[in-house]
Coordinates of C-alpha atoms in Angstrom, one line a residue:
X1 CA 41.6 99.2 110.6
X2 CA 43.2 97.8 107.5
X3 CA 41.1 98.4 104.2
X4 CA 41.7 95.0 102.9
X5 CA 39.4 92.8 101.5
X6 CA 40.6 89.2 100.1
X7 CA 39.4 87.6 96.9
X8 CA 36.0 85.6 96.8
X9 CA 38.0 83.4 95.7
X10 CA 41.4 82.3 94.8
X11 CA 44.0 82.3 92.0
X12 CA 45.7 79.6 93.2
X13 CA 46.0 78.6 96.4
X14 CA 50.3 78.6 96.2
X15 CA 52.5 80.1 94.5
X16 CA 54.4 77.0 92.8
X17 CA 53.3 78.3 88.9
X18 CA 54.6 81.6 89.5
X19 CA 57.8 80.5 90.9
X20 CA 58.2 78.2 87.5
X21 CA 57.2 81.0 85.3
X22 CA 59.6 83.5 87.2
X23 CA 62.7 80.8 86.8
X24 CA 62.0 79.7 83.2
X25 CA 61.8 83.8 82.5
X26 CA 65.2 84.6 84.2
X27 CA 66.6 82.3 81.8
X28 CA 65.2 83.2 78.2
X29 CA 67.8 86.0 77.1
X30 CA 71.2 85.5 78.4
X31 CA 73.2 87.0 75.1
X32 CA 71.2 90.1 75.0
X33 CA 74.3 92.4 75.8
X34 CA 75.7 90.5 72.4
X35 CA 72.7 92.5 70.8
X36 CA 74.4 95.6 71.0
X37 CA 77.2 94.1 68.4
X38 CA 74.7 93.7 65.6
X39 CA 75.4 95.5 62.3
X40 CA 72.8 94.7 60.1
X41 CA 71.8 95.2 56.6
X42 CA 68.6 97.7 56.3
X43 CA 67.7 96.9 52.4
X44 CA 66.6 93.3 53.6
X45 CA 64.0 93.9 55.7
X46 CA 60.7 95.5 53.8
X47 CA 59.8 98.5 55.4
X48 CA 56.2 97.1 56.8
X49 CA 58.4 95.3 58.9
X50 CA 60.7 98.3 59.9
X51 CA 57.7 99.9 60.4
X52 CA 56.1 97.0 62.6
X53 CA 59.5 96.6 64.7
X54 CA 59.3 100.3 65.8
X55 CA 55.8 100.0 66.1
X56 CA 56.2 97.0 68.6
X57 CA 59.3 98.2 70.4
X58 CA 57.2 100.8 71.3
X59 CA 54.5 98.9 72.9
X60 CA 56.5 96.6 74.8
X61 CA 58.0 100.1 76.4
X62 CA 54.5 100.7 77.5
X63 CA 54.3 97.9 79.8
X64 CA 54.4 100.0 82.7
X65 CA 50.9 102.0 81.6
X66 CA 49.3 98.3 80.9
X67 CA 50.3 97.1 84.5
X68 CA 48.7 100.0 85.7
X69 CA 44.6 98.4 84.5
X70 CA 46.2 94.8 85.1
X71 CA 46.3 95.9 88.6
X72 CA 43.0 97.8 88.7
X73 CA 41.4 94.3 87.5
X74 CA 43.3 92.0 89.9
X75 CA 42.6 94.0 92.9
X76 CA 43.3 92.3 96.3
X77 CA 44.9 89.0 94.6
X78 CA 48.4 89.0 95.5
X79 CA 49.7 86.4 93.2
X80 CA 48.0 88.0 90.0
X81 CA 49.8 91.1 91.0
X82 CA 53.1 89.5 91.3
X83 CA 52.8 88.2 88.0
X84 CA 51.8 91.7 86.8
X85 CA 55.5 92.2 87.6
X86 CA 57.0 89.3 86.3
X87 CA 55.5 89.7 82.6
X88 CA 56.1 93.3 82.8
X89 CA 60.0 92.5 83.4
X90 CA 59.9 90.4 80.3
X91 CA 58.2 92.2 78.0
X92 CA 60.6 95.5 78.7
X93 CA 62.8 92.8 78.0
X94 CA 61.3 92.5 74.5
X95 CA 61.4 96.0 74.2
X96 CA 65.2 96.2 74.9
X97 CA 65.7 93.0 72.4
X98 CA 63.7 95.0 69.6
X99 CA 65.3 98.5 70.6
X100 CA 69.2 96.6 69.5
X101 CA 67.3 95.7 66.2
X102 CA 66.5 98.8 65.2
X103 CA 69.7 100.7 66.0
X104 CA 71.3 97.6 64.1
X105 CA 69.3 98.7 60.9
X106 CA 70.3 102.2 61.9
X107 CA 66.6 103.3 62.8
X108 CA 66.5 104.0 66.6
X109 CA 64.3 105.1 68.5
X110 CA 63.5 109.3 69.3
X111 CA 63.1 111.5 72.6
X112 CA 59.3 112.0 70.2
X113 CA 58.4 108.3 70.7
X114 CA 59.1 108.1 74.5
X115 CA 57.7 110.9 75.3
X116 CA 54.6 110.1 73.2
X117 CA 54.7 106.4 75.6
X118 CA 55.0 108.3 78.9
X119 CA 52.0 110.4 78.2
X120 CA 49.5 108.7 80.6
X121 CA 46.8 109.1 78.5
X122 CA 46.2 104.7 78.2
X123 CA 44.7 104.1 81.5
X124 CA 41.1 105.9 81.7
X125 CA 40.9 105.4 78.1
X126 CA 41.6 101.4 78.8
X127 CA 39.9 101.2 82.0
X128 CA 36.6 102.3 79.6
X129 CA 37.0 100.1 76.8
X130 CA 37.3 96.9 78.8
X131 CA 34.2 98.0 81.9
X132 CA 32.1 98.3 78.3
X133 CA 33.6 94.6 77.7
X134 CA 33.4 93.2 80.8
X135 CA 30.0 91.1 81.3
X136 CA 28.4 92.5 84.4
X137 CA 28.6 90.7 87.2
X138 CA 31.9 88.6 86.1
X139 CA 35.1 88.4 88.3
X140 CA 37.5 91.1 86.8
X141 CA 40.2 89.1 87.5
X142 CA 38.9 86.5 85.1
X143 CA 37.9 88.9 82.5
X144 CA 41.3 90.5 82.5
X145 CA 42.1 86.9 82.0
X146 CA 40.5 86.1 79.2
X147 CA 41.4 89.5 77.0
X148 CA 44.9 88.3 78.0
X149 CA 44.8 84.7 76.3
X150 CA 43.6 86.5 73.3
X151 CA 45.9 89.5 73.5
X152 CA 48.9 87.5 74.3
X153 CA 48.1 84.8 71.5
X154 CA 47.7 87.6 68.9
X155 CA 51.5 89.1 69.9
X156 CA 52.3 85.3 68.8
X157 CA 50.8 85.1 65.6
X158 CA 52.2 89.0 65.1
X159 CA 56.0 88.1 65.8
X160 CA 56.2 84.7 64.1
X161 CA 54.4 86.3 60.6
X162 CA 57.6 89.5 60.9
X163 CA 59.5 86.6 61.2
X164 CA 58.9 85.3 57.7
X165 CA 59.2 88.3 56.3
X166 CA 62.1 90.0 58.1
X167 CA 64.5 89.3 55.2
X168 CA 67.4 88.3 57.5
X169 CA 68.2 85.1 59.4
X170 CA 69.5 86.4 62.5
X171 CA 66.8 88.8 63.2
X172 CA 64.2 85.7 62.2
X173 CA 65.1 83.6 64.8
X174 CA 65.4 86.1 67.3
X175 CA 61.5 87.4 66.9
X176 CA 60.7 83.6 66.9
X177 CA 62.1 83.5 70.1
X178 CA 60.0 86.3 71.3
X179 CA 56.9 83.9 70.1
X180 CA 57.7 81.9 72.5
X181 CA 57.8 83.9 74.9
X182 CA 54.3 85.4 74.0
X183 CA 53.5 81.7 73.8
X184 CA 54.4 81.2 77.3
X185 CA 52.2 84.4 78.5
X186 CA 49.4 83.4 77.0
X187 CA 49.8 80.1 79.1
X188 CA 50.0 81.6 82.0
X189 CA 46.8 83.6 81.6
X190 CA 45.2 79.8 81.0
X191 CA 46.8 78.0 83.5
X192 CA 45.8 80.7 85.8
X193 CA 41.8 80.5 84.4
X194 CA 42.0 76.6 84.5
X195 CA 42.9 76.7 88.5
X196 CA 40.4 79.9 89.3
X197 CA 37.5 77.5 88.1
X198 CA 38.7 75.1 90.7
X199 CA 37.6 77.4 93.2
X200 CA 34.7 79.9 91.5
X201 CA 31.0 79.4 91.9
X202 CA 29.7 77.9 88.6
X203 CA 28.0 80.6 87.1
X204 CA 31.5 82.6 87.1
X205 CA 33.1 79.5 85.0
X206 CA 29.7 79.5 83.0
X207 CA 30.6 83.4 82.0
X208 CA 34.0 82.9 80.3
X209 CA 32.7 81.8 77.3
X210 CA 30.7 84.9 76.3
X211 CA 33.2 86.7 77.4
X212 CA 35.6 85.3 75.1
X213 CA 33.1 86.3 72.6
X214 CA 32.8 89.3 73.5
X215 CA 36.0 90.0 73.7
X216 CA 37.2 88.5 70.3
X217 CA 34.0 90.5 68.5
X218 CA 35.3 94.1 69.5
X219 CA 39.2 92.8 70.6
X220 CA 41.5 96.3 70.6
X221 CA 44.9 95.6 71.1
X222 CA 46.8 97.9 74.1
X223 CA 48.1 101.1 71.3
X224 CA 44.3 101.8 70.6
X225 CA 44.7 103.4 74.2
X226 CA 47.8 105.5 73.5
X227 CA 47.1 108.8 71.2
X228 CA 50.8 108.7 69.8
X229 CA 49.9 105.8 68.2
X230 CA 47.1 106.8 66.3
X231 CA 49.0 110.2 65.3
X232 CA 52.0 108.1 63.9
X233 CA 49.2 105.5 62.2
X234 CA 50.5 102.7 64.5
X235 CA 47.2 101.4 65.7
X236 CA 45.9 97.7 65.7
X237 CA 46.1 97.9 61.6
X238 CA 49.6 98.1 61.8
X239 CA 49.7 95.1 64.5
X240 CA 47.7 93.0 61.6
X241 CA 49.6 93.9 58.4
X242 CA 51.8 91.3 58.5
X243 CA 49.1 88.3 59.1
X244 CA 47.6 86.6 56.2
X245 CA 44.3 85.2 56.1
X246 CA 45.6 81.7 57.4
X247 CA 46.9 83.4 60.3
X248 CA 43.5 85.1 61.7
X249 CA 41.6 81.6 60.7
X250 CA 44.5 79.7 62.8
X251 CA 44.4 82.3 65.4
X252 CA 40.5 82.4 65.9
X253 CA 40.4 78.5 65.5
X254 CA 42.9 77.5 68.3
X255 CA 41.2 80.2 70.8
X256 CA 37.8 79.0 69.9
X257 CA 38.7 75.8 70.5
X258 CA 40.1 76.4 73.9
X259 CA 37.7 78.4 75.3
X260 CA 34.7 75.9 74.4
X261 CA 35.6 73.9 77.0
X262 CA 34.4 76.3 79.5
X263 CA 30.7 76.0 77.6
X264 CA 29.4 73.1 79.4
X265 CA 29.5 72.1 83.3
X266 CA 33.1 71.1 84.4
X267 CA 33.0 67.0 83.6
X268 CA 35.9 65.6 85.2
X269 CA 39.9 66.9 84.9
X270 CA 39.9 69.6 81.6
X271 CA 42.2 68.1 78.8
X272 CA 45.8 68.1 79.8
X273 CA 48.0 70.7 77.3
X274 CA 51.2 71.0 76.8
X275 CA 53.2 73.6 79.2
X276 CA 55.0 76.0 77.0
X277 CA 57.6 76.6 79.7
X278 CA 59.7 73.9 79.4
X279 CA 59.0 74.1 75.4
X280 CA 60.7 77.6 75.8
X281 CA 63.5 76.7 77.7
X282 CA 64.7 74.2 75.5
X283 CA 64.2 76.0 72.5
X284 CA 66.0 79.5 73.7

Protein backbone atom coordinates (compact mmCIF):
# COMPACT_ATOMS: atom_id res chain seq x y z
CA UNK A 1 0.00 0.00 0.00
CA UNK A 2 1.65 3.23 -1.16
CA UNK A 3 2.56 5.68 1.73
CA UNK A 4 1.45 8.63 -0.07
CA UNK A 5 -0.51 11.30 1.14
CA UNK A 6 -1.38 14.41 -1.31
CA UNK A 7 -1.34 18.06 -0.25
CA UNK A 8 -4.59 19.63 1.55
CA UNK A 9 -4.29 21.60 -0.91
CA UNK A 10 -2.57 22.66 -4.05
CA UNK A 11 0.42 24.64 -5.37
CA UNK A 12 -1.04 25.15 -8.43
CA UNK A 13 -3.21 23.13 -10.06
CA UNK A 14 -0.64 22.96 -13.50
CA UNK A 15 2.46 23.19 -14.09
CA UNK A 16 2.45 26.21 -16.79
CA UNK A 17 4.71 28.67 -14.10
CA UNK A 18 7.21 26.19 -13.70
CA UNK A 19 7.58 25.44 -17.24
CA UNK A 20 8.19 29.43 -17.80
CA UNK A 21 10.50 29.67 -14.96
CA UNK A 22 12.51 26.44 -16.20
CA UNK A 23 12.73 28.03 -20.05
CA UNK A 24 13.51 31.71 -18.96
CA UNK A 25 16.37 29.92 -16.57
CA UNK A 26 17.93 27.76 -19.39
CA UNK A 27 18.51 30.88 -21.11
CA UNK A 28 20.19 33.39 -18.50
CA UNK A 29 23.98 32.42 -18.92
CA UNK A 30 24.94 31.30 -22.30
CA UNK A 31 28.70 32.96 -22.32
CA UNK A 32 29.62 31.38 -19.03
CA UNK A 33 32.44 29.16 -20.63
CA UNK A 34 33.81 32.87 -21.82
CA UNK A 35 34.21 33.30 -17.97
CA UNK A 36 37.06 31.14 -17.89
CA UNK A 37 39.02 33.80 -20.18
CA UNK A 38 38.85 36.59 -17.58
CA UNK A 39 42.09 38.12 -16.30
CA UNK A 40 41.26 40.62 -14.01
CA UNK A 41 42.85 43.24 -11.94
CA UNK A 42 42.81 42.24 -8.01
CA UNK A 43 43.81 45.91 -6.59
CA UNK A 44 40.31 47.23 -7.79
CA UNK A 45 38.13 45.33 -5.99
CA UNK A 46 38.24 46.31 -1.92
CA UNK A 47 38.80 43.35 -0.16
CA UNK A 48 35.21 43.29 1.71
CA UNK A 49 34.15 42.43 -1.56
CA UNK A 50 36.80 39.72 -2.23
CA UNK A 51 35.92 38.65 0.93
CA UNK A 52 31.96 38.73 0.13
CA UNK A 53 32.58 36.88 -3.40
CA UNK A 54 34.30 33.91 -1.68
CA UNK A 55 31.91 34.17 0.97
CA UNK A 56 28.86 33.88 -1.55
CA UNK A 57 30.51 31.46 -3.96
CA UNK A 58 30.52 29.37 -1.18
CA UNK A 59 26.94 29.47 -0.41
CA UNK A 60 25.58 29.02 -3.70
CA UNK A 61 27.82 25.60 -3.65
CA UNK A 62 25.60 24.72 -0.72
CA UNK A 63 22.47 24.47 -2.60
CA UNK A 64 22.37 20.91 -2.44
CA UNK A 65 22.28 20.94 1.71
CA UNK A 66 19.32 23.79 1.38
CA UNK A 67 17.32 21.47 -1.04
CA UNK A 68 17.61 18.99 1.39
CA UNK A 69 14.94 21.26 4.29
CA UNK A 70 13.19 22.73 1.07
CA UNK A 71 12.06 19.25 0.53
CA UNK A 72 11.36 18.39 4.15
CA UNK A 73 8.90 21.50 4.05
CA UNK A 74 7.26 20.74 0.72
CA UNK A 75 6.56 17.29 1.47
CA UNK A 76 4.08 15.42 -0.94
CA UNK A 77 3.79 18.62 -3.39
CA UNK A 78 5.35 17.53 -6.55
CA UNK A 79 5.55 20.81 -8.27
CA UNK A 80 7.30 22.58 -5.25
CA UNK A 81 9.83 19.83 -5.43
CA UNK A 82 10.50 20.25 -9.01
CA UNK A 83 11.23 23.70 -8.54
CA UNK A 84 13.55 22.68 -5.61
CA UNK A 85 15.48 21.39 -8.63
CA UNK A 86 15.15 24.04 -10.96
CA UNK A 87 16.50 26.93 -8.47
CA UNK A 88 18.99 24.59 -7.23
CA UNK A 89 20.38 24.25 -10.96
CA UNK A 90 20.64 27.93 -11.08
CA UNK A 91 22.03 28.92 -8.24
CA UNK A 92 25.11 26.19 -8.74
CA UNK A 93 25.05 28.16 -11.63
CA UNK A 94 25.82 31.32 -9.60
CA UNK A 95 28.24 29.42 -7.83
CA UNK A 96 30.22 28.44 -11.09
CA UNK A 97 29.75 32.34 -12.42
CA UNK A 98 31.38 33.59 -9.03
CA UNK A 99 33.89 30.56 -8.81
CA UNK A 100 35.51 32.26 -12.64
CA UNK A 101 35.61 35.56 -10.61
CA UNK A 102 37.62 34.66 -8.18
CA UNK A 103 40.28 32.58 -10.09
CA UNK A 104 40.15 35.79 -12.37
CA UNK A 105 41.44 37.88 -9.35
CA UNK A 106 43.69 34.98 -8.71
CA UNK A 107 41.86 33.88 -5.37
CA UNK A 108 40.29 30.48 -5.96
CA UNK A 109 38.68 28.50 -4.05
CA UNK A 110 40.48 25.48 -1.56
CA UNK A 111 39.99 21.55 -1.00
CA UNK A 112 39.37 23.53 2.96
CA UNK A 113 36.18 25.39 1.75
CA UNK A 114 34.53 22.42 0.00
CA UNK A 115 35.11 20.22 2.44
CA UNK A 116 33.94 22.66 5.03
CA UNK A 117 30.38 22.81 2.47
CA UNK A 118 30.07 19.05 2.31
CA UNK A 119 29.99 18.70 5.99
CA UNK A 120 26.30 17.93 6.50
CA UNK A 121 26.10 19.62 9.50
CA UNK A 122 23.11 22.53 7.88
CA UNK A 123 20.13 20.33 7.93
CA UNK A 124 19.18 19.46 11.76
CA UNK A 125 20.58 22.67 12.64
CA UNK A 126 18.11 24.39 9.86
CA UNK A 127 15.33 22.13 10.27
CA UNK A 128 15.37 23.64 14.17
CA UNK A 129 15.73 27.11 13.53
CA UNK A 130 12.84 27.41 11.07
CA UNK A 131 10.11 24.52 13.30
CA UNK A 132 11.03 27.39 16.18
CA UNK A 133 9.85 29.92 13.29
CA UNK A 134 7.21 28.34 11.89
CA UNK A 135 3.71 29.38 13.47
CA UNK A 136 1.98 26.26 14.66
CA UNK A 137 -0.45 25.01 12.81
CA UNK A 138 0.69 26.86 9.38
CA UNK A 139 1.17 24.87 6.06
CA UNK A 140 4.98 24.28 5.84
CA UNK A 141 4.95 24.68 2.43
CA UNK A 142 3.77 28.20 2.86
CA UNK A 143 6.14 29.00 5.57
CA UNK A 144 9.05 27.77 3.64
CA UNK A 145 7.42 30.25 1.26
CA UNK A 146 7.51 33.15 2.93
CA UNK A 147 11.36 32.77 4.49
CA UNK A 148 12.05 32.42 0.81
CA UNK A 149 10.64 35.87 -0.50
CA UNK A 150 12.63 37.36 2.16
CA UNK A 151 15.73 35.22 1.76
CA UNK A 152 15.78 35.47 -1.94
CA UNK A 153 15.01 39.34 -1.81
CA UNK A 154 17.92 39.86 0.60
CA UNK A 155 20.54 37.86 -2.00
CA UNK A 156 19.13 40.95 -4.29
CA UNK A 157 19.90 43.73 -2.31
CA UNK A 158 23.38 41.75 -1.30
CA UNK A 159 24.59 41.35 -5.09
CA UNK A 160 23.44 44.62 -6.51
CA UNK A 161 25.28 46.73 -3.28
CA UNK A 162 28.96 44.29 -4.39
CA UNK A 163 28.04 45.61 -7.49
CA UNK A 164 28.69 49.20 -6.63
CA UNK A 165 31.49 48.60 -5.00
CA UNK A 166 33.30 45.93 -7.01
CA UNK A 167 35.72 48.46 -8.55
CA UNK A 168 35.54 46.90 -12.02
CA UNK A 169 32.93 47.22 -14.87
CA UNK A 170 32.83 43.77 -16.13
CA UNK A 171 32.51 42.05 -12.83
CA UNK A 172 29.58 44.94 -12.03
CA UNK A 173 27.39 43.92 -14.50
CA UNK A 174 27.85 40.44 -14.24
CA UNK A 175 26.63 40.41 -10.25
CA UNK A 176 23.85 42.68 -11.52
CA UNK A 177 22.88 39.98 -13.57
CA UNK A 178 22.83 37.56 -10.80
CA UNK A 179 20.22 40.23 -9.13
CA UNK A 180 18.08 39.44 -11.48
CA UNK A 181 18.19 36.30 -11.18
CA UNK A 182 17.66 36.48 -7.31
CA UNK A 183 14.91 38.84 -8.47
CA UNK A 184 13.25 36.23 -10.46
CA UNK A 185 13.45 33.59 -7.32
CA UNK A 186 11.99 35.65 -5.16
CA UNK A 187 8.99 35.87 -7.67
CA UNK A 188 8.57 32.59 -7.83
CA UNK A 189 8.26 32.03 -4.12
CA UNK A 190 5.25 34.92 -4.55
CA UNK A 191 3.69 33.82 -7.42
CA UNK A 192 3.59 30.45 -5.96
CA UNK A 193 1.96 32.06 -2.38
CA UNK A 194 -0.42 34.19 -4.55
CA UNK A 195 -1.99 30.86 -6.32
CA UNK A 196 -1.82 28.60 -2.88
CA UNK A 197 -4.26 31.23 -1.34
CA UNK A 198 -6.51 30.40 -4.29
CA UNK A 199 -7.00 27.20 -2.91
CA UNK A 200 -6.13 27.35 1.22
CA UNK A 201 -8.73 27.63 3.89
CA UNK A 202 -8.73 31.28 5.08
CA UNK A 203 -7.17 31.06 8.23
CA UNK A 204 -3.96 29.62 6.43
CA UNK A 205 -3.90 32.96 4.10
CA UNK A 206 -4.76 34.81 7.44
CA UNK A 207 -1.22 33.33 8.96
CA UNK A 208 1.26 34.64 6.33
CA UNK A 209 1.42 37.86 7.73
CA UNK A 210 2.68 37.00 11.17
CA UNK A 211 4.71 34.86 9.73
CA UNK A 212 6.45 37.30 7.65
CA UNK A 213 6.93 38.97 10.94
CA UNK A 214 8.19 36.50 12.39
CA UNK A 215 10.37 35.70 10.08
CA UNK A 216 11.87 39.14 9.33
CA UNK A 217 12.26 39.68 13.42
CA UNK A 218 14.82 36.69 13.86
CA UNK A 219 15.55 36.26 9.70
CA UNK A 220 19.07 33.97 9.57
CA UNK A 221 20.34 33.68 6.34
CA UNK A 222 21.33 29.73 5.11
CA UNK A 223 25.52 29.99 6.39
CA UNK A 224 24.17 30.52 10.02
CA UNK A 225 23.52 26.64 9.54
CA UNK A 226 27.00 25.75 8.23
CA UNK A 227 29.92 25.63 11.11
CA UNK A 228 32.61 26.54 8.40
CA UNK A 229 31.13 29.63 8.11
CA UNK A 230 31.18 30.77 11.49
CA UNK A 231 34.94 29.46 11.83
CA UNK A 232 36.04 31.50 8.75
CA UNK A 233 33.69 34.64 10.25
CA UNK A 234 31.41 34.39 7.12
CA UNK A 235 28.12 34.45 8.84
CA UNK A 236 25.06 36.74 8.03
CA UNK A 237 27.47 39.89 9.13
CA UNK A 238 29.44 39.30 6.32
CA UNK A 239 26.19 38.89 3.90
CA UNK A 240 25.20 42.63 5.29
CA UNK A 241 28.53 44.54 5.12
CA UNK A 242 28.03 45.75 1.94
CA UNK A 243 24.36 47.25 2.50
CA UNK A 244 23.92 50.66 3.69
CA UNK A 245 21.22 51.87 5.63
CA UNK A 246 19.08 52.81 2.50
CA UNK A 247 19.41 49.34 1.50
CA UNK A 248 17.78 47.53 4.79
CA UNK A 249 14.97 50.53 4.85
CA UNK A 250 14.30 49.72 0.90
CA UNK A 251 14.54 46.06 1.64
CA UNK A 252 12.20 46.01 4.73
CA UNK A 253 9.79 48.55 2.96
CA UNK A 254 9.16 46.69 -0.38
CA UNK A 255 8.62 43.23 1.69
CA UNK A 256 6.36 44.96 4.15
CA UNK A 257 4.48 46.34 1.63
CA UNK A 258 3.94 43.11 -0.19
CA UNK A 259 3.08 40.98 2.43
CA UNK A 260 0.25 43.41 3.88
CA UNK A 261 -1.85 42.47 1.40
CA UNK A 262 -2.25 39.13 2.94
CA UNK A 263 -3.60 41.15 6.38
CA UNK A 264 -7.12 41.52 5.42
CA UNK A 265 -9.72 38.91 3.77
CA UNK A 266 -8.90 38.37 0.03
CA UNK A 267 -11.19 41.40 -1.71
CA UNK A 268 -11.29 40.65 -5.28
CA UNK A 269 -8.08 39.77 -7.78
CA UNK A 270 -4.59 40.87 -5.57
CA UNK A 271 -2.73 43.78 -7.41
CA UNK A 272 -1.25 42.66 -10.62
CA UNK A 273 2.97 42.90 -10.45
CA UNK A 274 5.21 42.95 -12.73
CA UNK A 275 6.79 39.26 -13.77
CA UNK A 276 10.44 39.48 -13.42
CA UNK A 277 10.87 36.72 -16.05
CA UNK A 278 10.45 38.35 -18.99
CA UNK A 279 12.31 41.52 -17.26
CA UNK A 280 15.28 38.98 -16.98
CA UNK A 281 15.36 37.74 -20.18
CA UNK A 282 15.56 40.85 -21.95
CA UNK A 283 18.02 42.24 -19.70
CA UNK A 284 20.68 39.12 -19.77
Amino acid sequence: MSGYQPPPFPSFKRPDTLDRYFTAGRCLWPDIDEFKKWELDRSQVPDEVMHFLRSTSLIEYGVSQYVRSYLHYYGEDFKLSMWSAIWAAEEYTHYLVLRRMLEALGEELTDEDFAGLERGDFYDSYISYFDQARLEGFDPRMAQLVFGVVQEHSAVIAYTAASKKCGIPELAAVLKRVARDEVRHSRFNQVTLESMVQFCPPEQREMIWPQFREVIGGLQMPQEHVAYFNEKQMGSELYHSLWDEKDWSRMVLYLTQYFSRFRKPAEGPAEELHDPVEMAISEA
